[in-house]
Short mmCIF file of C-alpha atoms in Angstrom, two decimals:
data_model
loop_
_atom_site.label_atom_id
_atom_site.label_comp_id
_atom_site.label_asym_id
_atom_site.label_seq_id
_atom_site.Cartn_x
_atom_site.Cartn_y
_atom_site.Cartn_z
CA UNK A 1 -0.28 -1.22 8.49
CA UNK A 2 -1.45 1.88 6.44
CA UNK A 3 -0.85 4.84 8.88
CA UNK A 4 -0.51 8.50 8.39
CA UNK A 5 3.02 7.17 6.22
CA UNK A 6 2.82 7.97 2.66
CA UNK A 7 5.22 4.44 2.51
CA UNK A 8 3.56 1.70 3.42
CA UNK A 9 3.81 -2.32 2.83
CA UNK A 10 -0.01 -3.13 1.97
CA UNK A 11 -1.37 -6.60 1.72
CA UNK A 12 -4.23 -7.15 -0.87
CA UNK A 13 -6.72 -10.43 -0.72
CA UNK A 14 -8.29 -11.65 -4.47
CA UNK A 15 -10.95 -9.57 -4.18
CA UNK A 16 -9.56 -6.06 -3.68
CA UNK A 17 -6.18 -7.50 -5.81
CA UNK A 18 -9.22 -7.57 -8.78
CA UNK A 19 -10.33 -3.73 -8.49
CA UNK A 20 -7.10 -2.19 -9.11
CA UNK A 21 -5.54 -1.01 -12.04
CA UNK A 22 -2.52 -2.93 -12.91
CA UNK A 23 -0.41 -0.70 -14.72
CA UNK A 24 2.46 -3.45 -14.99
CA UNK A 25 2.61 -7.24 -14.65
CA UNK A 26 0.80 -9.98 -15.98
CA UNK A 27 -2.56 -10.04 -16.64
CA UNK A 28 -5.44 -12.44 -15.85
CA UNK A 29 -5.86 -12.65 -20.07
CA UNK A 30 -1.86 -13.55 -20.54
CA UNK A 31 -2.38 -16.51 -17.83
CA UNK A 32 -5.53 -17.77 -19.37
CA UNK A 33 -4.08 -17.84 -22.49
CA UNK A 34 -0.66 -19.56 -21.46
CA UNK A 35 -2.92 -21.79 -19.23
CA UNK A 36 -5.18 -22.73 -22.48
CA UNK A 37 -1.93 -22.93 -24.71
CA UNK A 38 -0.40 -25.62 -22.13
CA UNK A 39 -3.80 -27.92 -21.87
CA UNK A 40 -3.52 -27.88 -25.83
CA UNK A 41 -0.05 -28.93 -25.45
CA UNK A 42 -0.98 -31.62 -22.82
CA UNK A 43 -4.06 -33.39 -25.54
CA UNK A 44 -1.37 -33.56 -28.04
CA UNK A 45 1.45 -34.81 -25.91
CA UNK A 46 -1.19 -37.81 -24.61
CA UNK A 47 -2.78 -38.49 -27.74
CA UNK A 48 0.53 -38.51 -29.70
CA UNK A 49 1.63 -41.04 -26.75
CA UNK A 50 -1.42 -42.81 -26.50
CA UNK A 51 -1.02 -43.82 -30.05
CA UNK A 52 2.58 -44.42 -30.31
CA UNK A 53 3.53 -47.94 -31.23
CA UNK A 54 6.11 -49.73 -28.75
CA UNK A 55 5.42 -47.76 -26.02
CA UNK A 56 4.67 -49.47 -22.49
CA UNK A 57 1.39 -48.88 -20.72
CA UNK A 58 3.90 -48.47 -17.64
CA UNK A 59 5.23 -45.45 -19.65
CA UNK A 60 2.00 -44.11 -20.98
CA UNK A 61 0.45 -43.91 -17.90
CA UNK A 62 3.31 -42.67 -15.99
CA UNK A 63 3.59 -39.73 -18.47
CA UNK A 64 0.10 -38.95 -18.45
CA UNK A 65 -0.06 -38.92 -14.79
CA UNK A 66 3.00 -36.11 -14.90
CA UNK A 67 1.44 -33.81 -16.92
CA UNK A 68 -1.96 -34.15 -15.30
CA UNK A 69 -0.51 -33.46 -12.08
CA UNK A 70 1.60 -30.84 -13.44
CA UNK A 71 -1.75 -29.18 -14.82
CA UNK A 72 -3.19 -29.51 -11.15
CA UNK A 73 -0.42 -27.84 -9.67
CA UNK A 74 -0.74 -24.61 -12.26
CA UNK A 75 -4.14 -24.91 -11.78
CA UNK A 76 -3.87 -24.92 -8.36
CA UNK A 77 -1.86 -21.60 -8.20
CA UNK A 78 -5.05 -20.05 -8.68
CA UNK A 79 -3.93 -17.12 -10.77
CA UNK A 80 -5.41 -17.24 -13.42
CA UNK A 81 -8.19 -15.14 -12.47
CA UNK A 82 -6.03 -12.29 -11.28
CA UNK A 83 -2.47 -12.65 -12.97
CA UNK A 84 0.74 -11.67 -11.18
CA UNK A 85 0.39 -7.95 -11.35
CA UNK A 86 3.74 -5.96 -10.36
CA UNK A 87 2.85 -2.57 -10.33
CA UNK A 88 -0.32 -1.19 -9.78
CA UNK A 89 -2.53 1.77 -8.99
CA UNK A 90 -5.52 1.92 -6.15
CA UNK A 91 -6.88 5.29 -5.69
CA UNK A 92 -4.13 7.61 -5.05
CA UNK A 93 -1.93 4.71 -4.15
CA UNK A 94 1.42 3.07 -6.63
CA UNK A 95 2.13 -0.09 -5.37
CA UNK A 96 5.27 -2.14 -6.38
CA UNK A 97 4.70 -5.97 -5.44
CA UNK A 98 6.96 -7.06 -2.67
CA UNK A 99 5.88 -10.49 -2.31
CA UNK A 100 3.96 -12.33 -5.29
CA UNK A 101 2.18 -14.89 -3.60
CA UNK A 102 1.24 -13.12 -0.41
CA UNK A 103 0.02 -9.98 -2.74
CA UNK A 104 2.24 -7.74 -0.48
CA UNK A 105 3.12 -4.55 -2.14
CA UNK A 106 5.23 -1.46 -1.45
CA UNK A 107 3.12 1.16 -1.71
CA UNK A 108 3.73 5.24 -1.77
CA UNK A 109 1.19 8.01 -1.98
CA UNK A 110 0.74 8.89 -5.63
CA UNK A 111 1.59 13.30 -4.50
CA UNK A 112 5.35 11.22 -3.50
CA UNK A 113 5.49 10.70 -7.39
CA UNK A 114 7.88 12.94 -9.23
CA UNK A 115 8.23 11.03 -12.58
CA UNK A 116 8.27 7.35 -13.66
CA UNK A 117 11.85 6.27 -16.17
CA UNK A 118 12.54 3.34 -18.21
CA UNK A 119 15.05 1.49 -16.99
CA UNK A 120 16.91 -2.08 -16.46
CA UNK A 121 17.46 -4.24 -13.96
CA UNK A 122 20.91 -6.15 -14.44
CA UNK A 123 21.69 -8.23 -16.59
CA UNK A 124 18.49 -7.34 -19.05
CA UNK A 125 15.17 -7.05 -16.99
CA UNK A 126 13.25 -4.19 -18.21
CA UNK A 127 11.71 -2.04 -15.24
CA UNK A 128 9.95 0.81 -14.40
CA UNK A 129 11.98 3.04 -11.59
CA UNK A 130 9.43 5.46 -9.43
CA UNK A 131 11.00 8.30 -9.03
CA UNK A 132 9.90 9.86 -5.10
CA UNK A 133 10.32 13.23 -3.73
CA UNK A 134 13.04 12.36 -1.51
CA UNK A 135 12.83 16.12 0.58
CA UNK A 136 9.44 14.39 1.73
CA UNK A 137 10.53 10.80 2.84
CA UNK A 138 11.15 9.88 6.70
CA UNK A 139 13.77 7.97 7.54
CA UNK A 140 11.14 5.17 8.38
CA UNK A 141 9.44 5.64 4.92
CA UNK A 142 13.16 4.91 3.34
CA UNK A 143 13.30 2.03 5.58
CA UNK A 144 10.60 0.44 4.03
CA UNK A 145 11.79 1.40 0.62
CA UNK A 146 14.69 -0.80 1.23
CA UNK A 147 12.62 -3.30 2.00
CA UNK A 148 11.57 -3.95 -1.90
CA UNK A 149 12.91 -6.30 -4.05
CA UNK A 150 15.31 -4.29 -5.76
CA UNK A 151 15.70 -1.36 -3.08
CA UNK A 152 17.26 1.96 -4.07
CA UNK A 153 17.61 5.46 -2.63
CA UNK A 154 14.15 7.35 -2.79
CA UNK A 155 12.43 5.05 -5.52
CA UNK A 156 10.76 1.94 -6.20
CA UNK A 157 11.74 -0.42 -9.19
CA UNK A 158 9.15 -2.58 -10.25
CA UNK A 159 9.37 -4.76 -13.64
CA UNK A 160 7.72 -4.65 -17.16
CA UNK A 161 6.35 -7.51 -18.27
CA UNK A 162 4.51 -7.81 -21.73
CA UNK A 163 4.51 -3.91 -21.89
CA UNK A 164 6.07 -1.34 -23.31
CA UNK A 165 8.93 0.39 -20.76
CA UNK A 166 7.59 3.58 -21.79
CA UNK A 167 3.90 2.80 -21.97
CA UNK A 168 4.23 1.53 -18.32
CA UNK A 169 5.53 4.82 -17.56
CA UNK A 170 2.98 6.66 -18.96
CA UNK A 171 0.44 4.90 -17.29
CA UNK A 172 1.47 5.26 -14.28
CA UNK A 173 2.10 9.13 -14.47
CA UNK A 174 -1.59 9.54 -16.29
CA UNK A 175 -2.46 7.24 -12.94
CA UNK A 176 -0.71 9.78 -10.35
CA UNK A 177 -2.11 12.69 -12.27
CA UNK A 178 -5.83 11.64 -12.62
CA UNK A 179 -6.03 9.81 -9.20
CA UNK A 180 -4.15 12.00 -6.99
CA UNK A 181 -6.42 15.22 -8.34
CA UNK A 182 -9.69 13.47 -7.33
#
């Protein structure tokens, strides 16, 4: 898919997904530790169960068998080793994730860049909006613009989590400054 456009739709595998910077999103740290803080939760939910008077082996085991299959399932998400970035930066590339689970991002040349803003998605998601030289965008390119989650005229929104609005901004403007003069 990546052609002589400066917009592109890219999809990343684990691997490559690991040697980019992720200027935005969740990090593979924030899921280990939410990961670690719910197997915690699960020992005390089954030994505060296991222990409980009155309590039916039907139920025990039943309970215990949710929240060990629950843990397989999060487990089996496989994440945890490379979070659930949302915006990041490879070479002279931004990319804004598309699709989480296929690790499909929209992604622009970093020279398209004119500034990064704080901003909000309605009703209160804070985002980053990627401001593009619009005098250099093809129709095509703004066809795959609109293609993003939250789509909008010669820019690409992409959301802030666990980060400052600003300090994602920042980053990704030291990012387009540093990379793109390479």
């Amino acid at each position: 898919m990546e052609s002589q456009s400066s917009v592109f739709i890219k999809s990343y595998d684990k691997q490559s997904l690991k040697s980019v910077d992720v200027i935005s999103g969740i990090s593979p740290n924030a899921m280990r530790r939410v990961f670690g803080g719910w197997i915690f939760f699960v020992a005390v939910v089954g030994v505060i169960i296991s222990v409980a008077p009155d309590l039916s082996t039907q139920f025990i085991g039943l309970t215990l068998f949710v929240l060990f299959a629950f843990t397989l399932i999060m487990f089996g998400q496989s994440r945890i080793s490379e979070g659930w970035p949302a915006i990041i930066c490879d070479n002279d590339i931004i990319g804004v994730v598309r699709d989480p689970v296929k690790r499909e991002y929209i992604c622009v040349n970093s020279s398209l860049v004119k500034a990064a803003n704080p901003t909000l998605i309605k009703p209160n998601k804070k985002a980053v909006e990627i401001v593009l030289n619009r005098e250099h965008l093809s129709e095509e390119e703004q066809s795959v613009l609109n293609q993003a989650v939250w789509p909008r005229d010669g820019a690409l929104i992409g959301l802030a989590h666990f980060k400052k609005r600003e300090d994602a901004c920042e980053s990704l403007m030291w990012c387009v400054k540093h990379r793109s003069s390479r």
